[in-house]
Coordinates of C-alpha atoms in Angstrom, one line a residue:
M1 CA 38.0 40.8 82.1
C2 CA 35.1 39.3 80.1
L3 CA 35.0 35.5 80.0
S4 CA 33.4 33.3 77.3
P5 CA 30.5 31.1 78.2
V6 CA 32.8 28.1 78.2
N7 CA 35.3 29.8 80.5
E8 CA 32.6 31.0 82.9
A9 CA 31.2 27.5 83.1
A10 CA 34.7 26.1 83.7
V11 CA 35.3 28.6 86.5
K12 CA 32.0 27.5 88.1
V13 CA 33.1 23.9 88.0
L14 CA 36.5 24.7 89.5
T15 CA 35.2 26.8 92.3
E16 CA 32.7 24.1 93.3
F17 CA 35.4 21.4 93.4
G18 CA 35.3 19.6 96.8
T19 CA 31.7 20.7 97.5
S20 CA 28.5 18.7 97.2
E21 CA 27.6 20.6 94.0
W22 CA 30.7 19.7 92.1
E23 CA 29.4 16.6 90.4
N24 CA 26.3 18.3 89.3
S25 CA 28.3 21.2 87.9
V26 CA 30.5 18.8 85.9
E27 CA 27.5 17.1 84.5
E28 CA 25.9 20.4 83.5
F29 CA 29.2 21.5 81.8
R30 CA 29.4 18.2 79.8
E31 CA 25.8 18.5 78.7
E32 CA 26.1 22.1 77.6
F33 CA 29.6 22.1 76.0
G34 CA 30.4 18.4 75.4
V35 CA 33.4 16.5 76.7
L36 CA 36.5 18.5 75.7
A37 CA 38.4 15.5 74.3
S38 CA 35.5 14.6 72.0
R39 CA 35.3 18.2 70.8
L40 CA 39.0 18.3 70.1
E41 CA 38.8 15.0 68.3
R42 CA 36.1 16.3 66.0
V43 CA 38.2 19.3 65.2
R44 CA 41.2 17.1 64.4
N45 CA 39.0 14.8 62.2
Q46 CA 38.0 17.9 60.1
D47 CA 41.6 18.0 58.9
K48 CA 41.4 14.4 57.5
L49 CA 40.4 13.1 54.2
P50 CA 38.5 9.8 54.4
V51 CA 39.5 7.1 51.9
L52 CA 37.9 3.7 51.3
L53 CA 40.2 1.1 49.8
P54 CA 39.0 -1.6 47.3
D55 CA 39.1 -4.2 50.1
G56 CA 36.8 -2.1 52.3
T57 CA 39.6 -0.8 54.6
Y58 CA 39.1 2.7 55.8
L59 CA 42.0 5.2 56.0
E60 CA 42.5 8.9 56.5
L61 CA 44.7 11.2 54.5
S62 CA 45.8 14.7 55.5
Q63 CA 43.9 17.5 53.7
G64 CA 45.4 19.0 50.5
Q65 CA 44.9 18.9 46.7
H66 CA 47.6 16.3 46.3
N67 CA 45.7 13.9 48.6
V68 CA 42.4 14.8 46.9
I69 CA 43.9 13.2 43.8
Q70 CA 45.2 10.2 45.7
K71 CA 41.7 9.7 47.1
A72 CA 40.2 9.8 43.6
I73 CA 42.9 7.3 42.4
I74 CA 41.8 4.8 45.1
E75 CA 38.1 5.3 44.9
E76 CA 37.5 6.3 41.3
F77 CA 40.4 5.2 39.0
L78 CA 41.1 1.7 40.3
P79 CA 37.4 0.5 40.3
R80 CA 36.9 1.8 36.8
H81 CA 40.1 0.9 35.1
A82 CA 41.6 -1.9 37.2
P83 CA 38.8 -3.4 39.3
G84 CA 39.8 -5.8 41.9
S85 CA 43.2 -4.2 42.4
E86 CA 45.1 -4.5 45.7
V87 CA 46.8 -1.4 47.0
L88 CA 50.4 -2.3 48.0
Y89 CA 51.7 1.1 48.7
L90 CA 50.1 4.4 49.6
G91 CA 51.9 7.5 50.9
D92 CA 50.6 10.8 52.4
T93 CA 51.7 14.4 51.9
S94 CA 52.5 14.5 55.7
K95 CA 55.3 12.0 54.9
K96 CA 53.6 9.1 56.5
I97 CA 53.3 5.7 54.8
L98 CA 49.8 4.5 55.2
I99 CA 50.1 1.2 53.3
R100 CA 53.3 -0.7 52.7
K101 CA 53.0 -4.4 51.8
D102 CA 56.7 -5.4 51.6
E103 CA 56.2 -9.1 51.3
K104 CA 53.8 -8.9 48.4
I105 CA 56.0 -6.3 46.7
K106 CA 59.0 -8.6 46.8
E107 CA 56.9 -11.6 45.8
L108 CA 56.0 -9.7 42.6
G109 CA 59.7 -9.2 41.8
L110 CA 60.4 -5.7 43.0
P111 CA 63.5 -5.1 45.0
G112 CA 61.6 -3.0 47.6
I113 CA 60.1 0.4 47.9
E114 CA 63.0 2.4 49.2
H115 CA 63.3 4.3 46.0
D116 CA 63.0 8.0 45.3
L117 CA 61.4 7.6 41.9
L118 CA 58.4 5.5 43.2
P119 CA 55.0 7.2 42.7
D120 CA 52.4 7.8 45.3
V121 CA 50.3 4.7 44.7
I122 CA 51.3 1.1 43.8
A123 CA 48.5 -1.4 43.1
Y124 CA 48.5 -4.9 41.8
N125 CA 45.7 -6.2 39.5
E126 CA 45.8 -9.9 39.4
V127 CA 43.1 -10.3 36.7
N128 CA 45.3 -8.5 34.1
N129 CA 48.6 -9.2 35.8
W130 CA 49.4 -5.5 36.0
L131 CA 51.5 -3.7 38.6
L132 CA 50.2 -0.1 38.5
F133 CA 52.5 2.8 39.4
I134 CA 50.3 5.9 39.8
E135 CA 51.5 9.4 40.4
A136 CA 49.2 12.1 41.8
V137 CA 50.4 15.2 40.1
Y138 CA 49.6 18.5 41.7
S139 CA 52.8 20.6 41.8
S140 CA 55.4 18.2 40.4
N141 CA 56.6 14.8 39.3
P142 CA 54.5 13.4 36.4
I143 CA 55.8 10.2 34.7
S144 CA 58.4 12.1 32.6
K145 CA 60.7 10.5 30.0
L146 CA 63.6 10.2 32.4
R147 CA 61.4 9.0 35.3
H148 CA 59.9 6.4 33.0
L149 CA 63.3 5.1 32.0
N150 CA 64.3 4.8 35.6
L151 CA 61.1 3.1 36.5
E152 CA 61.5 0.6 33.7
E153 CA 64.9 -0.2 35.0
F154 CA 63.6 -0.5 38.5
T155 CA 60.8 -2.9 37.3
K156 CA 62.9 -5.0 34.9
N157 CA 62.6 -8.1 37.1
C158 CA 59.0 -7.5 37.9
K159 CA 56.7 -10.5 37.2
P160 CA 53.5 -8.5 36.4
S161 CA 53.5 -6.0 33.5
P162 CA 54.1 -2.5 34.8
V163 CA 51.6 0.2 34.0
F164 CA 52.6 3.9 34.6
V165 CA 49.9 6.5 35.2
S166 CA 50.0 10.2 35.8
A167 CA 46.8 11.5 37.5
F168 CA 45.7 15.1 37.4
L169 CA 42.7 17.0 38.8
N170 CA 41.6 18.4 35.5
R171 CA 42.6 19.3 31.9
Q172 CA 44.0 22.7 33.0
A173 CA 46.4 21.0 35.4
F174 CA 47.3 18.4 32.8
R175 CA 48.0 21.1 30.2
E176 CA 50.8 22.5 32.4
W177 CA 52.6 19.2 32.3
C178 CA 51.6 17.7 29.0
L179 CA 55.0 18.2 27.3
E180 CA 56.7 16.3 30.2
I181 CA 54.6 13.1 29.9
S182 CA 56.5 10.1 28.5
W183 CA 55.3 7.9 25.7
E184 CA 54.0 4.4 26.7
T185 CA 52.3 5.8 29.8
E186 CA 48.8 6.7 30.7
V187 CA 47.1 9.9 31.9
W188 CA 44.0 10.1 34.0
L189 CA 41.9 13.1 35.0
V190 CA 39.8 13.3 38.2
E191 CA 37.3 15.5 36.4
S192 CA 36.8 12.8 33.7
P193 CA 37.1 9.5 35.6
D194 CA 35.7 7.2 32.9
H195 CA 38.4 8.1 30.3
L196 CA 42.1 7.7 29.9
I197 CA 44.6 9.5 27.7
H198 CA 47.0 7.0 26.1
F199 CA 50.5 8.1 25.3
D200 CA 51.0 4.8 23.6
G201 CA 51.7 5.4 19.9
S202 CA 49.9 2.9 17.7
K203 CA 48.9 0.5 20.5
F204 CA 45.3 1.9 20.6
F205 CA 45.1 3.3 17.1
G206 CA 41.9 2.5 15.2
S207 CA 38.3 3.5 14.6
Y208 CA 36.1 3.7 17.7
R209 CA 33.2 2.7 15.5
E210 CA 34.6 -0.8 15.3
R211 CA 34.6 -1.1 19.1
R212 CA 31.0 -0.1 19.7

């Protein structure tokens, strides 16, 4: 049977256990192949998606397109469109809750976050007094008409003004769900981070020349 270089070196270490050469063999193995735990840790870390929160906190999401959108929401959307926001809730596709600030959520007038309709990211912007509900849309669940109505009911006692956002990777992904998007909500595209699509009727109607 042909052994790999790692296995051959490991066999050498094992056969020399209890002899005067064992410590030297262990050291040589570590130098050549690295400590196994460290190597495995690096492999595990390759499956993580690093995310830097607005307050400087570092987190890791599991890999996947859905979490790529969530990462962009945290690192690109919030600094551009709601700078200074505090992330109150952040989930992960692996079903883990990475951030959950229950006390702050209740302080702002929400009954809690045990709710099937809640989107992936909840953030509070104190400057504008907004509570942002942002859904990372990859394969389902944009802020549809029915979902919007349910979220409005859920936030009826909320002290800040709720803002509902559906986030997509690009226009092609958005096009698949365009007919589902509710009025009086926002759409954001990862590929065009400086812009928003307003499903808001006359609220933003007017000439852009007047705003320049």
